[in-house]
Amino acid sequence: MSQNRYLYTALLAAILIGTAFLRFYDLGHRTMHGDEANQAMKTGVLLEEGTYAYDPFEHHGPTLYYFSLPILWLNGVETVQEITEPMLRVLPALFGLALVLLSWLLVAPISRHAGLWAAGFAAISHGLTYYSRYYVQEISFVFFAAAIVWCGYHYLRTRKVGWALGSGVALGLLHATKETSLLVVIAMVAALACALAWEKLVARRSMSLALNWKHLAGTFAAAVLVSVVLFTSFFTHWRGALDSILTYSTYLGRAEGHGSSALHEQPWYYYLSLLAWTYRSAGPKWSEGLILGMAMLGAVWCFWRPLARNDHSNQSDPKKHDTALLQRFLVFYTLFLVVGFSIIPYKTPWNLLIFLHPLCLLAGLGAQRLVGASRRMPVRAILVALILVGSVQLTQQTWHGIFRYSADVRNPYVYAHTSTAIRRLTQRVADIAAVHPHGDKVHINVFRFDGDYWPLPWYFRAYPNVGYWPNIPESPDADIIITSPEVAPKLQPLLSGEYQIEMNGLRPGVLMPTFIKKELWEAFMAKRSTPTN
Amino acid sequence: MRTLSPVIALGCIALIAVVSEGIAEEQEALTFELPKPFYGGTVVSYWSPQLDTRLYADREPFLAPKGTTVISRGKPVTSSAKPTIGELKQINDGDKEFGKTSLVELPEGKQWVQIDLGTPHAVHAVLLWHFHEGARVYFDVVGQVSDDPEFKTGVMTFYNNDYDNSRDLGKGTDKEYIENSDGRLLDAKGVVGRYVRFYSQGNTAHDFNNYVEIEIWGVQNSEL
C-alpha cells in the first residue's frame, strides 16, 4: 500500500471514528421528545407481547420497532420498564454511522477525494447528527433511500442481479419506514429520466438503461416481499399490507394541511432558511451554509463539467459516463426533493434530512472541484484549510446542538420538544414515591384533556398506577395529580384531600400544575432540614 | 416631679409624632424606566398558588426614602459560573430591552450573580428582569444582601420563592412570577450591605439562568 493510500485510509477511518463519537456518545443526554416516547412505548409493546399492528393514521411504518428488537434482546431486557433511552437511540445512531459510510461509497466511485469530503460533511452535519440520536424513523429512512441509489448505480454498472435485489430490499424497507417514500421514489424516477435525457440531448451521449425485465421483476418482488412481511407483522396482520397503501389518502390530506396538520404549515422557504440561517433569540447563530454553498457549487460543476474518475482518463471509457450520469442524477434528485418537500405546506424540521443527505454528497463533489480548480499547491492548501476551518465551525455547532442546546428552542432542529424541566417533575415523582408507603405503586392521575401529555407515559413507565383521563372523574383524588393550567382551577374544588401544588413544565409555554398529597409532601420535605426563611 | 411626668411623656409623644411625620415626608415614589414590552410568542397560561396573580395589574407606587437612586449601575458583577452568552457587565448596564444583545445566560442548574456596590448601602428596592422575550417562570429565585463577598456571614434574605428548599438556602414563602417587561420589583426594606446576590435554578423553558438587567435602588450607608 502506498503512502497516499495509508493516508487516505487513515482519513476515512478518522471520519468514521468521529462520526461514531458524535452519534453514540451520551445518548441519554437529551430529554425524550413526545414522538420518541410514543415510538418507544410501541416498541415496548412489541417486546413484551410480540404484537404489532400498522396504524395507517399515525406513527409511520414498522421498521423502527422490528429493528430495535435485536438491540433490546442483546441488552437482555424483557419489559418496557427495563428499556433505557440509550438502548433505543443506538438504532438511529447505527443508521447514522452507516449513512456516512454509504456517503463515501456513493461518491468515491466518482472521485476518491470527493468521497472523503462527502463523508466528512455527512459526519458533521448538524441535522444528520441531531436526528441520528433521535428515536424516530427519519435517519433510517434516509439510509434506505441512499441504499437504493447505491445499489441502483452499481446495478447499472455491473448488471449483476445481486445489486437489483439489493435495490428491491432497500425499496421495501423504505416503504415500510415512512409514507413519504412515495415522494422519494417519484423524485428518483424523475431524476433518472432527467439525467438520461441530459446525457442524450445535451451531452450527446447515447445511454440506454437496457433493462433486464427479469432483474426488474426481481427488484419489485424483493421490495414487495420485504414490505409485506413487515406491514403484515410477519404474516399475522394481513390488513397491514392493505393499510400501507390506503394510508396515502390520510397523508395526502396531511400534506395539504388538513386538521391538526395546519399547526405544522410553514412557508416554502422554511427548510432552506433552517439550513442557511437560524437566529431565533439571544444565543448561538446556526447555519449549515458551508454544506449548502459547497453543494450549489458541486451541482453547477456536475452539469458544466462533471468530475471524471481519477483512474480513467480515456474519454470513451463507459465507466466515466456512468459517473457523469450519477452526478447529474444526484443534482436532479436533490432538486426535486427540495422543491417537492418545500411546496408541501406541512413541514417539520426532520423532513429536510431526505435532501440534506444528497446535499452533503453534492457538497463533497463541490469541495473537491473547488480545491482541484487550481493546479498550484499553495492555493490548494489554502482552499483546503478554509474548508476545514468552516468544518470546525460546523462540528462545534453540531456539538452544541446535540448537547447544550439539544432541547432548546433556539436550536433549529428542536421542534415541539420536551423541556428539560420534565426532569424536575420526574425527579419529584421519584422523591414522592420514595416516601410513599407502597413505593412505585404511588397513584398518579393525569388530567390533560387535549391528550397533550406525551412523553409522560415513557417517563412514568415504572409506575403501574398512572391514569390518563379524558375528563375529571367523580373521585379525582390521587397521590399525585398532573394537570393543565386550564383544568387546575376546576379540579381543585373537587379534591377532598389537602395538596401541595407546584408548577412543572412539559414544553416551553406548556405548563403542568402538579398536586401532591400534603402528607407525602411533608414526608418529603422532612428530609430537607433547613429552616424557613 | 410626679405632676410633670405626664407632661414630659406627652411632650415626647408629640416630638416623636412630629419627627415621624418629617421622616414620612421624606419618602417618595421611585420612578422606574421600563423597557418596551415584547409582542410575540404565545402567552403562557400559568396557574399556581405560588404564583403572584397581580401580574397584569398596574404596579402601585413604591415609596422609598428621598434620595434613593440606582446604586448598581456599572458596579462590578461576579457570578458562580462564566456566562455562556453575553458578559456580566451587561447585567447592570441599563440596557433592559428584550433584544438579542441584552441577554446574559449562565449555565444550567443552581447559579448566582452578585453585584458589589463598593460600600455598604441601604437597599430599598430591586427591579429584576431575567427574560422578557416571551413568558417564563424562573425557579428558586432568591435575593440576599451581605457585607461578606462569600455570603458566609451576615446574610440577609429579602426575597425567596424556593418553596421546596431545593437550593438549600431555606424554604421561601415569596411568590413565583411570570417574567415580563415590567420586571419583578422586590422590596428589600432598607437592608444594609455591600454585596447583593441573586440565585436561580433554571426555568420553565430550559435549565439555563438568564439576566437582562438588575437595578438596585438604595442610598449609601453614610447618607443614612
Coordinates of N, CA and C in Angstrom, one line a residue, chain A residues 1-77:
Chain A
M1 N 0.8 -1.2 0.0 CA 0.0 0.0 0.0 C 0.9 1.3 0.0
S2 N 0.6 2.2 -0.9 CA 1.5 3.4 -1.0 C 1.1 4.3 0.2
Q3 N 2.1 5.3 0.3 CA 1.9 6.2 1.5 C 0.6 7.0 1.3
N4 N 0.2 7.4 0.1 CA -1.0 8.1 -0.1 C -2.2 7.2 0.3
R5 N -2.2 5.9 0.0 CA -3.3 5.0 0.4 C -3.4 4.9 1.9
Y6 N -2.2 4.9 2.5 CA -2.3 4.8 4.0 C -3.0 6.1 4.6
L7 N -2.6 7.2 4.0 CA -3.1 8.5 4.5 C -4.6 8.5 4.2
Y8 N -5.0 8.1 3.0 CA -6.4 8.1 2.6 C -7.2 7.2 3.6
T9 N -6.7 6.0 3.8 CA -7.4 5.1 4.7 C -7.5 5.6 6.1
A10 N -6.4 6.3 6.5 CA -6.4 6.9 7.9 C -7.5 8.0 8.0
L11 N -7.6 8.8 6.9 CA -8.5 9.9 6.9 C -10.0 9.4 7.0
L12 N -10.2 8.3 6.2 CA -11.5 7.7 6.2 C -11.9 7.1 7.6
A13 N -10.9 6.4 8.2 CA -11.1 5.9 9.5 C -11.3 7.0 10.5
A14 N -10.6 8.1 10.4 CA -10.8 9.2 11.3 C -12.2 9.8 11.2
I15 N -12.7 9.9 10.0 CA -14.1 10.4 9.8 C -15.1 9.4 10.4
L16 N -14.9 8.1 10.2 CA -15.8 7.2 10.8 C -15.8 7.1 12.3
I17 N -14.6 7.3 12.8 CA -14.4 7.3 14.3 C -15.1 8.5 14.9
G18 N -14.9 9.7 14.2 CA -15.5 10.9 14.6 C -17.0 10.8 14.5
T19 N -17.5 10.2 13.5 CA -18.9 10.0 13.3 C -19.5 9.2 14.4
A20 N -18.8 8.1 14.7 CA -19.3 7.2 15.8 C -19.4 8.0 17.1
F21 N -18.4 8.8 17.4 CA -18.4 9.6 18.6 C -19.6 10.5 18.7
L22 N -19.8 11.2 17.6 CA -20.9 12.2 17.5 C -22.3 11.5 17.6
R23 N -22.3 10.3 17.1 CA -23.6 9.5 17.1 C -23.9 8.8 18.4
F24 N -22.8 8.2 19.0 CA -23.1 7.3 20.2 C -22.8 7.9 21.5
Y25 N -22.0 9.0 21.6 CA -21.6 9.5 22.9 C -22.8 10.1 23.7
D26 N -23.0 9.6 24.9 CA -24.0 10.2 25.8 C -25.4 10.3 25.2
L27 N -25.9 9.1 24.7 CA -27.2 9.1 24.0 C -28.4 9.4 24.9
G28 N -28.2 9.4 26.2 CA -29.3 9.7 27.1 C -29.4 11.1 27.5
H29 N -28.5 12.0 26.9 CA -28.4 13.4 27.4 C -29.7 14.1 27.2
R30 N -30.3 14.0 26.0 CA -31.5 14.8 25.6 C -32.8 14.2 26.2
T31 N -33.7 15.1 26.6 CA -35.0 14.6 27.1 C -35.7 14.0 26.0
M32 N -36.7 13.1 26.3 CA -37.4 12.4 25.2 C -38.5 13.3 24.6
H33 N -38.4 13.4 23.3 CA -39.5 14.1 22.6 C -40.8 13.3 22.7
G34 N -41.9 13.9 22.6 CA -43.2 13.2 22.7 C -43.3 12.1 21.6
D35 N -42.8 12.4 20.4 CA -42.8 11.3 19.3 C -41.9 10.2 19.6
E36 N -40.7 10.5 20.2 CA -39.8 9.4 20.6 C -40.4 8.5 21.6
A37 N -41.1 9.1 22.6 CA -41.7 8.4 23.7 C -42.8 7.5 23.2
N38 N -43.5 8.0 22.2 CA -44.6 7.3 21.6 C -44.1 6.0 20.9
Q39 N -43.0 6.2 20.1 CA -42.4 5.1 19.4 C -41.8 4.1 20.4
A40 N -41.2 4.6 21.5 CA -40.6 3.8 22.5 C -41.6 2.9 23.1
M41 N -42.8 3.4 23.4 CA -43.9 2.6 24.1 C -44.4 1.5 23.1
K42 N -44.5 1.9 21.8 CA -44.9 0.9 20.8 C -43.8 -0.3 20.7
T43 N -42.6 0.1 20.8 CA -41.5 -0.9 20.8 C -41.6 -1.8 22.0
G44 N -42.0 -1.1 23.1 CA -42.1 -1.9 24.4 C -43.2 -2.9 24.3
V45 N -44.3 -2.5 23.6 CA -45.4 -3.5 23.5 C -45.0 -4.7 22.6
L46 N -44.3 -4.4 21.5 CA -43.8 -5.4 20.7 C -42.8 -6.3 21.4
L47 N -42.0 -5.7 22.3 CA -41.0 -6.5 23.1 C -41.7 -7.4 24.1
E48 N -42.7 -6.8 24.7 CA -43.4 -7.6 25.8 C -44.4 -8.6 25.3
E49 N -45.2 -8.2 24.3 CA -46.3 -9.0 23.9 C -46.1 -9.7 22.5
G50 N -45.1 -9.2 21.8 CA -44.8 -9.8 20.5 C -45.8 -9.4 19.5
T51 N -46.6 -8.3 19.7 CA -47.6 -7.9 18.7 C -47.3 -6.5 18.2
Y52 N -47.7 -6.3 16.9 CA -47.6 -5.0 16.3 C -48.7 -5.0 15.2
A53 N -49.4 -3.9 15.1 CA -50.4 -3.7 14.0 C -50.1 -2.3 13.5
Y54 N -49.9 -2.2 12.2 CA -49.7 -1.0 11.5 C -50.9 0.0 11.6
D55 N -50.6 1.2 12.0 CA -51.6 2.2 12.2 C -51.5 3.1 11.0
P56 N -52.5 3.1 10.1 CA -52.4 3.9 8.8 C -52.5 5.4 9.1
F57 N -52.9 5.8 10.3 CA -53.1 7.2 10.6 C -52.0 7.9 11.3
E58 N -51.2 7.1 12.1 CA -50.1 7.7 12.9 C -48.9 6.8 12.9
H59 N -47.8 7.3 13.4 CA -46.6 6.6 13.8 C -45.7 6.0 12.7
H60 N -46.1 6.1 11.5 CA -45.3 5.6 10.4 C -45.1 4.0 10.4
G61 N -44.2 3.6 9.6 CA -44.0 2.1 9.4 C -43.3 1.3 10.5
P62 N -43.3 0.0 10.3 CA -42.8 -0.9 11.4 C -41.3 -1.1 11.5
T63 N -40.5 -0.6 10.6 CA -39.1 -1.0 10.6 C -38.4 -0.6 12.0
L64 N -38.7 0.6 12.5 CA -38.1 1.1 13.7 C -38.3 0.1 14.8
Y65 N -39.5 -0.4 15.0 CA -39.8 -1.3 16.1 C -39.1 -2.7 15.9
Y66 N -39.2 -3.2 14.7 CA -38.6 -4.6 14.5 C -37.1 -4.5 14.6
F67 N -36.5 -3.5 14.0 CA -35.0 -3.4 14.0 C -34.5 -3.1 15.5
S68 N -35.4 -2.6 16.3 CA -35.0 -2.3 17.7 C -34.9 -3.6 18.5
L69 N -35.7 -4.6 18.1 CA -35.7 -5.8 19.0 C -34.4 -6.5 19.2
P70 N -33.6 -6.7 18.1 CA -32.3 -7.4 18.4 C -31.4 -6.6 19.4
I71 N -31.5 -5.3 19.3 CA -30.7 -4.5 20.3 C -31.2 -4.7 21.7
L72 N -32.5 -4.7 21.9 CA -33.0 -4.9 23.2 C -32.7 -6.3 23.7
W73 N -32.8 -7.3 22.8 CA -32.5 -8.7 23.2 C -31.0 -8.8 23.7
L74 N -30.2 -8.1 22.9 CA -28.8 -8.1 23.2 C -28.5 -7.5 24.6
N75 N -29.3 -6.5 24.9 CA -29.2 -5.9 26.2 C -29.9 -6.7 27.4
G76 N -30.5 -7.8 27.0 CA -31.2 -8.6 27.9 C -32.4 -8.1 28.6
V77 N -33.1 -7.1 27.9 CA -34.3 -6.6 28.6 C -35.5 -7.3 28.1

